[in-house]
mmCIF file of C-alpha atoms in Angstrom:
data_model
loop_
_atom_site.group_PDB
_atom_site.id
_atom_site.type_symbol
_atom_site.label_atom_id
_atom_site.label_comp_id
_atom_site.label_asym_id
_atom_site.label_seq_id
_atom_site.Cartn_x
_atom_site.Cartn_y
_atom_site.Cartn_z
ATOM 1 C CA MET A 1 27.613 -0.685 22.423
ATOM 2 C CA ASP A 2 25.745 1.805 21.333
ATOM 3 C CA GLN A 3 25.936 5.146 23.302
ATOM 4 C CA ALA A 4 22.904 7.365 24.008
ATOM 5 C CA HIS A 5 22.053 9.629 20.851
ATOM 6 C CA ARG A 6 21.284 13.121 22.197
ATOM 7 C CA PRO A 7 18.815 15.763 20.735
ATOM 8 C CA GLU A 8 20.977 17.509 19.216
ATOM 9 C CA GLN A 9 22.368 14.494 16.383
ATOM 10 C CA ASP A 10 21.545 14.369 13.440
ATOM 11 C CA HIS A 11 20.030 11.183 13.753
ATOM 12 C CA THR A 12 19.368 10.898 9.635
ATOM 13 C CA PRO A 13 21.951 8.428 8.208
ATOM 14 C CA ALA A 14 21.013 6.041 11.811
ATOM 15 C CA PHE A 15 17.746 6.275 11.106
ATOM 16 C CA GLU A 16 18.106 5.404 7.572
ATOM 17 C CA ALA A 17 20.291 2.631 8.187
ATOM 18 C CA GLU A 18 17.687 1.372 10.153
ATOM 19 C CA ARG A 19 14.586 2.220 7.420
ATOM 20 C CA PRO A 20 15.000 -0.809 5.507
ATOM 21 C CA ARG A 21 13.607 -2.920 8.749
ATOM 22 C CA LEU A 22 11.566 -1.183 9.984
ATOM 23 C CA THR A 23 9.308 -1.168 6.803
ATOM 24 C CA ALA A 24 10.144 -4.525 6.963
ATOM 25 C CA LEU A 25 8.912 -4.626 10.286
ATOM 26 C CA ALA A 26 5.639 -2.446 9.262
ATOM 27 C CA GLY A 27 4.930 -4.447 6.378
ATOM 28 C CA ARG A 28 4.453 -7.336 7.588
ATOM 29 C CA ILE A 29 2.175 -6.577 10.949
ATOM 30 C CA LEU A 30 0.333 -4.372 8.914
ATOM 31 C CA GLY A 31 -0.007 -6.362 5.099
ATOM 32 C CA ASP A 32 0.147 -2.880 3.099
ATOM 33 C CA PRO A 33 3.616 -1.601 1.847
ATOM 34 C CA SER A 34 1.934 1.785 1.135
ATOM 35 C CA GLU A 35 1.285 2.216 5.204
ATOM 36 C CA ALA A 36 3.943 1.081 6.021
ATOM 37 C CA GLU A 37 6.281 3.472 4.321
ATOM 38 C CA ASP A 38 3.727 6.171 6.044
ATOM 39 C CA ILE A 39 4.226 4.986 9.374
ATOM 40 C CA VAL A 40 7.780 4.268 9.713
ATOM 41 C CA GLN A 41 8.242 8.465 8.401
ATOM 42 C CA GLN A 42 6.213 9.072 11.430
ATOM 43 C CA ALA A 43 8.209 6.956 13.613
ATOM 44 C CA TRP A 44 11.256 9.573 11.502
ATOM 45 C CA LEU A 45 9.205 12.610 13.046
ATOM 46 C CA ARG A 46 8.785 11.189 16.183
ATOM 47 C CA LEU A 47 12.426 10.886 16.134
ATOM 48 C CA HIS A 48 12.941 14.384 14.681
ATOM 49 C CA GLY A 49 11.217 15.703 17.271
ATOM 50 C CA THR A 50 12.257 13.842 20.897
ATOM 51 C CA ASP A 51 13.700 15.670 23.210
ATOM 52 C CA THR A 52 15.143 12.351 25.376
ATOM 53 C CA SER A 53 18.435 10.672 24.946
ATOM 54 C CA ILE A 54 18.263 7.544 23.156
ATOM 55 C CA GLU A 55 20.400 4.769 24.743
ATOM 56 C CA SER A 56 19.753 2.510 21.491
ATOM 57 C CA LEU A 57 18.194 3.895 18.546
ATOM 58 C CA PRO A 58 17.224 0.314 16.739
ATOM 59 C CA ALA A 59 15.982 -0.550 20.015
ATOM 60 C CA TRP A 60 13.625 2.448 20.134
ATOM 61 C CA LEU A 61 12.664 2.746 16.778
ATOM 62 C CA THR A 62 11.502 -0.610 16.876
ATOM 63 C CA THR A 63 9.099 -0.028 20.043
ATOM 64 C CA VAL A 64 8.340 3.583 18.486
ATOM 65 C CA THR A 65 7.229 1.872 14.802
ATOM 66 C CA THR A 66 5.622 -1.106 16.088
ATOM 67 C CA ARG A 67 3.875 0.860 19.003
ATOM 68 C CA LEU A 68 2.148 3.513 15.709
ATOM 69 C CA CYS A 69 1.241 -0.370 13.566
ATOM 70 C CA LEU A 70 -0.560 -1.091 16.723
ATOM 71 C CA ASP A 71 -2.247 2.150 16.629
ATOM 72 C CA ARG A 72 -2.938 1.516 13.349
ATOM 73 C CA LEU A 73 -4.795 -1.552 12.942
ATOM 74 C CA LYS A 74 -6.434 -0.717 15.971
ATOM 75 C CA SER A 75 -7.897 2.144 14.342
ATOM 76 C CA ARG A 76 -9.014 -0.256 12.079
ATOM 77 C CA THR A 77 -10.583 -3.069 14.014
ATOM 78 C CA PRO A 78 -11.168 -1.902 17.843
ATOM 79 C CA VAL A 79 -10.173 -4.554 20.514
ATOM 80 C CA PRO A 80 -11.414 -4.508 23.723
ATOM 81 C CA ARG A 81 -8.563 -4.626 26.501
ATOM 82 C CA SER A 82 -9.325 -8.174 27.930
ATOM 83 C CA GLU A 83 -7.532 -9.331 24.447
ATOM 84 C CA ILE A 84 -3.673 -8.789 25.083
ATOM 85 C CA GLU A 85 -4.747 -9.444 29.229
ATOM 86 C CA PRO A 86 -2.832 -13.201 30.207
ATOM 87 C CA ALA A 87 -5.448 -16.031 29.944
ATOM 88 C CA GLU A 88 -5.144 -18.800 30.995
ATOM 89 C CA SER A 89 -1.864 -21.094 30.860
ATOM 90 C CA ALA A 90 -1.142 -23.093 28.051
ATOM 91 C CA PRO A 91 1.576 -25.506 26.928
ATOM 92 C CA ASP A 92 4.627 -23.625 25.985
ATOM 93 C CA VAL A 93 5.049 -22.990 22.201
ATOM 94 C CA ALA A 94 7.623 -20.179 21.719
ATOM 95 C CA ASP A 95 10.021 -23.078 20.183
ATOM 96 C CA ASP A 96 8.012 -24.169 17.743
ATOM 97 C CA ILE A 97 9.312 -23.745 13.923
ATOM 98 C CA ALA A 98 8.439 -19.889 12.839
ATOM 99 C CA LEU A 99 6.080 -19.615 10.446
ATOM 100 C CA ALA A 100 5.307 -16.458 9.434
ATOM 101 C CA ASP A 101 8.266 -16.618 7.276
ATOM 102 C CA THR A 102 6.638 -19.135 5.006
ATOM 103 C CA VAL A 103 3.074 -18.068 4.634
ATOM 104 C CA GLY A 104 1.896 -17.466 0.928
ATOM 105 C CA VAL A 105 -0.078 -14.233 -0.221
ATOM 106 C CA ALA A 106 -3.375 -16.730 0.582
ATOM 107 C CA LEU A 107 -2.777 -16.700 4.236
ATOM 108 C CA GLN A 108 -2.754 -13.151 4.516
ATOM 109 C CA ALA A 109 -6.116 -12.763 4.928
ATOM 110 C CA VAL A 110 -6.244 -15.163 8.117
ATOM 111 C CA ILE A 111 -3.882 -12.829 9.427
ATOM 112 C CA ASP A 112 -5.215 -9.917 8.522
ATOM 113 C CA ARG A 113 -8.177 -11.460 11.015
ATOM 114 C CA LEU A 114 -6.148 -11.570 14.081
ATOM 115 C CA THR A 115 -7.256 -9.025 16.839
ATOM 116 C CA PRO A 116 -4.078 -6.327 16.921
ATOM 117 C CA GLY A 117 -2.522 -7.686 19.448
ATOM 118 C CA GLU A 118 -1.904 -11.358 18.209
ATOM 119 C CA ARG A 119 -0.697 -10.002 15.172
ATOM 120 C CA VAL A 120 1.639 -8.094 16.784
ATOM 121 C CA ALA A 121 2.980 -10.945 18.499
ATOM 122 C CA PHE A 122 2.719 -13.844 16.349
ATOM 123 C CA VAL A 123 5.035 -11.499 12.941
ATOM 124 C CA LEU A 124 7.551 -9.650 16.397
ATOM 125 C CA HIS A 125 7.863 -13.114 18.000
ATOM 126 C CA ASP A 126 8.111 -15.610 14.933
ATOM 127 C CA SER A 127 8.999 -13.405 12.011
ATOM 128 C CA PHE A 128 11.434 -11.395 13.600
ATOM 129 C CA GLY A 129 12.480 -13.356 16.560
ATOM 130 C CA PHE A 130 11.910 -10.676 19.293
ATOM 131 C CA GLU A 131 11.515 -12.290 22.815
ATOM 132 C CA PHE A 132 8.183 -12.050 24.699
ATOM 133 C CA SER A 133 9.620 -10.052 27.238
ATOM 134 C CA THR A 134 10.382 -7.628 24.469
ATOM 135 C CA ILE A 135 7.462 -7.419 22.919
ATOM 136 C CA ALA A 136 5.328 -7.359 26.311
ATOM 137 C CA ALA A 137 7.118 -3.762 26.788
ATOM 138 C CA ILE A 138 6.006 -2.761 23.436
ATOM 139 C CA LEU A 139 2.705 -3.812 24.275
ATOM 140 C CA ASP A 140 2.674 -3.167 27.363
ATOM 141 C CA THR A 141 1.432 -5.999 29.155
ATOM 142 C CA THR A 142 3.168 -9.606 30.202
ATOM 143 C CA PRO A 143 5.484 -12.077 28.751
ATOM 144 C CA ALA A 144 2.819 -14.789 29.432
ATOM 145 C CA ALA A 145 0.110 -12.549 28.094
ATOM 146 C CA VAL A 146 2.677 -12.051 24.681
ATOM 147 C CA ARG A 147 2.988 -15.889 25.055
ATOM 148 C CA LYS A 148 -0.379 -16.061 24.339
ATOM 149 C CA LEU A 149 -1.105 -14.110 22.280
ATOM 150 C CA ALA A 150 1.408 -15.440 20.047
ATOM 151 C CA SER A 151 0.133 -18.919 20.475
ATOM 152 C CA ARG A 152 -3.265 -18.173 19.458
ATOM 153 C CA ALA A 153 -2.602 -16.517 16.441
ATOM 154 C CA ARG A 154 -0.435 -18.895 15.220
ATOM 155 C CA ALA A 155 -2.754 -21.671 15.881
ATOM 156 C CA LYS A 156 -5.107 -19.818 13.714
ATOM 157 C CA VAL A 157 -2.538 -18.948 10.948
ATOM 158 C CA ARG A 158 -1.772 -23.752 11.421
ATOM 159 C CA GLN A 159 -5.894 -24.156 11.601
ATOM 160 C CA PRO A 160 -8.115 -21.202 10.588
ATOM 161 C CA ALA A 161 -11.473 -21.599 11.575
ATOM 162 C CA PRO A 162 -14.178 -22.518 9.267
ATOM 163 C CA ASP A 163 -15.049 -18.860 9.015
ATOM 164 C CA ASP A 164 -11.650 -17.890 8.622
ATOM 165 C CA GLN A 165 -11.609 -19.411 4.791
ATOM 166 C CA LEU A 166 -11.082 -16.565 1.943
ATOM 167 C CA ALA A 167 -13.840 -15.619 0.350
ATOM 168 C CA ASP A 168 -13.886 -16.000 -3.299
ATOM 169 C CA TRP A 169 -12.227 -12.430 -3.793
ATOM 170 C CA GLU A 170 -9.655 -13.122 -1.715
ATOM 171 C CA VAL A 171 -8.231 -15.761 -3.489
ATOM 172 C CA VAL A 172 -8.751 -14.442 -6.597
ATOM 173 C CA ASP A 173 -6.992 -11.080 -5.541
ATOM 174 C CA ALA A 174 -3.906 -13.463 -3.772
ATOM 175 C CA PHE A 175 -3.677 -15.350 -6.870
ATOM 176 C CA MET A 176 -3.353 -12.608 -9.195
ATOM 177 C CA SER A 177 -0.656 -10.558 -6.875
ATOM 178 C CA ALA A 178 0.975 -14.373 -6.455
ATOM 179 C CA ALA A 179 1.503 -14.325 -10.621
ATOM 180 C CA ARG A 180 2.686 -10.209 -10.562
ATOM 181 C CA GLU A 181 5.108 -11.476 -7.951
ATOM 182 C CA GLY A 182 6.386 -14.341 -9.097
ATOM 183 C CA ASP A 183 5.765 -15.859 -6.003
ATOM 184 C CA PHE A 184 5.268 -19.694 -7.637
ATOM 185 C CA THR A 185 4.826 -20.766 -4.214
ATOM 186 C CA SER A 186 2.321 -19.166 -3.174
ATOM 187 C CA LEU A 187 0.552 -19.869 -6.299
ATOM 188 C CA LEU A 188 1.181 -23.558 -5.859
ATOM 189 C CA ARG A 189 -0.885 -23.059 -2.541
ATOM 190 C CA LEU A 190 -3.731 -21.232 -4.797
ATOM 191 C CA LEU A 191 -4.634 -23.755 -6.947
ATOM 192 C CA ALA A 192 -6.372 -27.392 -6.459
ATOM 193 C CA PRO A 193 -4.436 -30.806 -7.614
ATOM 194 C CA ASP A 194 -6.284 -31.214 -11.020
ATOM 195 C CA ALA A 195 -6.383 -26.977 -11.796
ATOM 196 C CA GLY A 196 -6.470 -26.719 -15.295
ATOM 197 C CA VAL A 197 -6.954 -23.301 -17.923
ATOM 198 C CA ASP A 198 -9.305 -22.907 -20.895
ATOM 199 C CA ALA A 199 -11.038 -20.716 -22.978
ATOM 200 C CA ASP A 200 -13.324 -19.460 -25.253
ATOM 201 C CA ALA A 201 -12.584 -19.323 -29.183
ATOM 202 C CA ALA A 202 -13.065 -15.305 -28.334
ATOM 203 C CA ALA A 203 -10.152 -15.551 -25.914
ATOM 204 C CA ILE A 204 -8.128 -17.928 -28.516
ATOM 205 C CA ALA A 205 -8.552 -15.967 -31.254
ATOM 206 C CA ALA A 206 -7.192 -13.225 -29.209
ATOM 207 C CA GLY A 207 -3.755 -15.442 -28.350
ATOM 208 C CA THR A 208 -4.803 -17.431 -25.505
ATOM 209 C CA PRO A 209 -4.177 -20.676 -24.467
ATOM 210 C CA GLU A 210 -6.967 -23.185 -25.573
ATOM 211 C CA ARG A 211 -5.907 -25.349 -22.899
ATOM 212 C CA ILE A 212 -3.620 -25.848 -19.947
ATOM 213 C CA ASP A 213 -4.030 -29.280 -17.338
ATOM 214 C CA GLY A 214 -3.045 -29.096 -13.933
ATOM 215 C CA ARG A 215 -1.526 -27.058 -11.201
ATOM 216 C CA GLN A 216 1.982 -26.963 -12.019
ATOM 217 C CA GLN A 217 1.570 -25.650 -15.598
ATOM 218 C CA VAL A 218 -1.022 -23.261 -14.775
ATOM 219 C CA ALA A 219 1.231 -21.988 -11.822
ATOM 220 C CA GLU A 220 4.366 -21.278 -14.323
ATOM 221 C CA PHE A 221 2.177 -20.308 -16.937
ATOM 222 C CA PHE A 222 1.204 -16.805 -14.634
ATOM 223 C CA ASN A 223 4.231 -16.750 -12.705
ATOM 224 C CA GLY A 224 5.366 -13.300 -13.175
ATOM 225 C CA SER A 225 2.395 -12.675 -16.013
ATOM 226 C CA ALA A 226 -0.978 -10.996 -15.587
ATOM 227 C CA HIS A 227 0.970 -7.664 -14.589
ATOM 228 C CA ALA A 228 -2.285 -6.331 -17.076
ATOM 229 C CA ALA A 229 -4.878 -7.429 -15.290
ATOM 230 C CA LEU A 230 -6.874 -5.439 -13.023
ATOM 231 C CA PRO A 231 -9.429 -6.706 -10.765
ATOM 232 C CA VAL A 232 -12.976 -7.015 -12.012
ATOM 233 C CA TYR A 233 -16.641 -8.071 -11.639
ATOM 234 C CA VAL A 234 -17.917 -10.644 -14.105
ATOM 235 C CA GLY A 235 -21.841 -9.947 -13.300
ATOM 236 C CA ASP A 236 -21.409 -10.589 -9.728
ATOM 237 C CA ARG A 237 -18.678 -13.041 -9.434
ATOM 238 C CA PRO A 238 -14.894 -11.464 -8.286
ATOM 239 C CA GLY A 239 -12.295 -12.243 -11.142
ATOM 240 C CA SER A 240 -10.077 -10.241 -13.223
ATOM 241 C CA ALA A 241 -9.331 -9.055 -16.496
ATOM 242 C CA TRP A 242 -6.457 -7.482 -18.963
ATOM 243 C CA PHE A 243 -7.001 -4.374 -20.047
ATOM 244 C CA HIS A 244 -6.036 -2.624 -23.212
ATOM 245 C CA ARG A 245 -5.956 1.418 -23.345
ATOM 246 C CA GLY A 246 -8.583 1.376 -20.754
ATOM 247 C CA GLU A 247 -10.770 -1.503 -22.529
ATOM 248 C CA ALA A 248 -11.199 -4.789 -20.832
ATOM 249 C CA GLN A 249 -10.019 -7.682 -23.986
ATOM 250 C CA VAL A 250 -10.039 -10.828 -22.402
ATOM 251 C CA VAL A 251 -11.625 -12.144 -18.430
ATOM 252 C CA PHE A 252 -10.372 -14.105 -16.321
ATOM 253 C CA ASP A 253 -12.821 -16.189 -14.836
ATOM 254 C CA PHE A 254 -11.972 -18.436 -11.876
ATOM 255 C CA THR A 255 -13.905 -20.840 -9.945
ATOM 256 C CA ILE A 256 -13.151 -21.219 -6.977
ATOM 257 C CA GLU A 257 -13.984 -24.415 -4.736
ATOM 258 C CA GLY A 258 -12.953 -24.528 -0.995
ATOM 259 C CA GLY A 259 -10.422 -21.826 -0.898
ATOM 260 C CA LEU A 260 -8.892 -23.026 -3.895
ATOM 261 C CA VAL A 261 -8.806 -21.853 -7.405
ATOM 262 C CA THR A 262 -9.765 -24.900 -9.600
ATOM 263 C CA GLY A 263 -10.285 -23.800 -12.794
ATOM 264 C CA ILE A 264 -9.706 -20.758 -14.863
ATOM 265 C CA THR A 265 -11.660 -19.674 -18.485
ATOM 266 C CA PHE A 266 -10.005 -16.834 -20.345
ATOM 267 C CA ARG A 267 -13.247 -15.039 -21.907
ATOM 268 C CA ALA A 268 -13.409 -13.122 -24.600
ATOM 269 C CA GLU A 269 -17.171 -12.603 -26.279
ATOM 270 C CA GLU A 270 -18.268 -9.639 -26.274
ATOM 271 C CA SER A 271 -21.432 -10.637 -24.705
ATOM 272 C CA VAL A 272 -19.225 -11.529 -21.243
ATOM 273 C CA LEU A 273 -16.900 -7.719 -21.803
ATOM 274 C CA ALA A 274 -20.199 -6.042 -21.705
ATOM 275 C CA ARG A 275 -20.661 -7.354 -17.961
ATOM 276 C CA VAL A 276 -17.705 -6.428 -17.131
ATOM 277 C CA VAL A 277 -17.025 -4.201 -13.939
ATOM 278 C CA ARG A 278 -13.645 -3.036 -12.389
ATOM 279 C CA ARG A 279 -13.034 -2.998 -8.614
ATOM 280 C CA ARG A 280 -10.076 -1.870 -5.583
ATOM 281 C CA ASP A 281 -8.300 -4.408 -4.634
ATOM 282 C CA GLY A 282 -10.376 -5.816 -1.331
ATOM 283 C CA GLU A 283 -14.383 -5.135 -2.465
ATOM 284 C CA ARG A 284 -16.335 -7.110 -2.001
ATOM 285 C CA ARG A 285 -19.940 -7.619 -2.629
ATOM 286 C CA GLY A 286 -23.072 -8.190 -0.677
#
């Protein structure tokens, strides 16, 4: 059994033991590794400055980290208090299969659109296995309300509404992120079954394949690659490009239909490269 941690104790070793778990939790809630590290550092500062006894340090840190994440989410998208109040009764879905660990890169954009309460309830319950009563204490609401939040979030992740269909730039960025990280499963999810790659003459001369046919082959080609590629616009279309010494050398021109990549054309013609404009990850036009 954990002994109470007194203010005069050095919490550093215990905190460092918890840091990986807290970072994973914050990263899943926020969807941003840098923000997650910042949140965990804030949790450390809260711990360092507390003058109260702590019966269970892991539980205390989980609560503080989650509430800091919740504050960060609410600062992004203010949500009325009613969002975390109990709604009508619903079938008990607490025993449904956990979905969060199978959510691919593309669906992170759907998770990003959940309300803060839905997101916290979904991640803590479906990803980390917390009881609804524990999450309710963190959110300062009831277990019934948390169950409803998790159910609502799970439904949105399973069957995104039409308005939740990924924008083209989200698909491009998700695909390139999966390529860099070697996330083969997510690459397959983002590709249409008949997806293919082709190239213009200039790109072939620069060393790109002339043609790749089929989702499996395209995913295998990109898996773990494209580390030097950066987000760009080609005209008004979001794409990516391989850069060398600050200059775009080959553009990855995406064709996207229904939220899936149906084709990628490697393009290196001077007229195309002249239209390339760098963009930030997640930036959209219009």
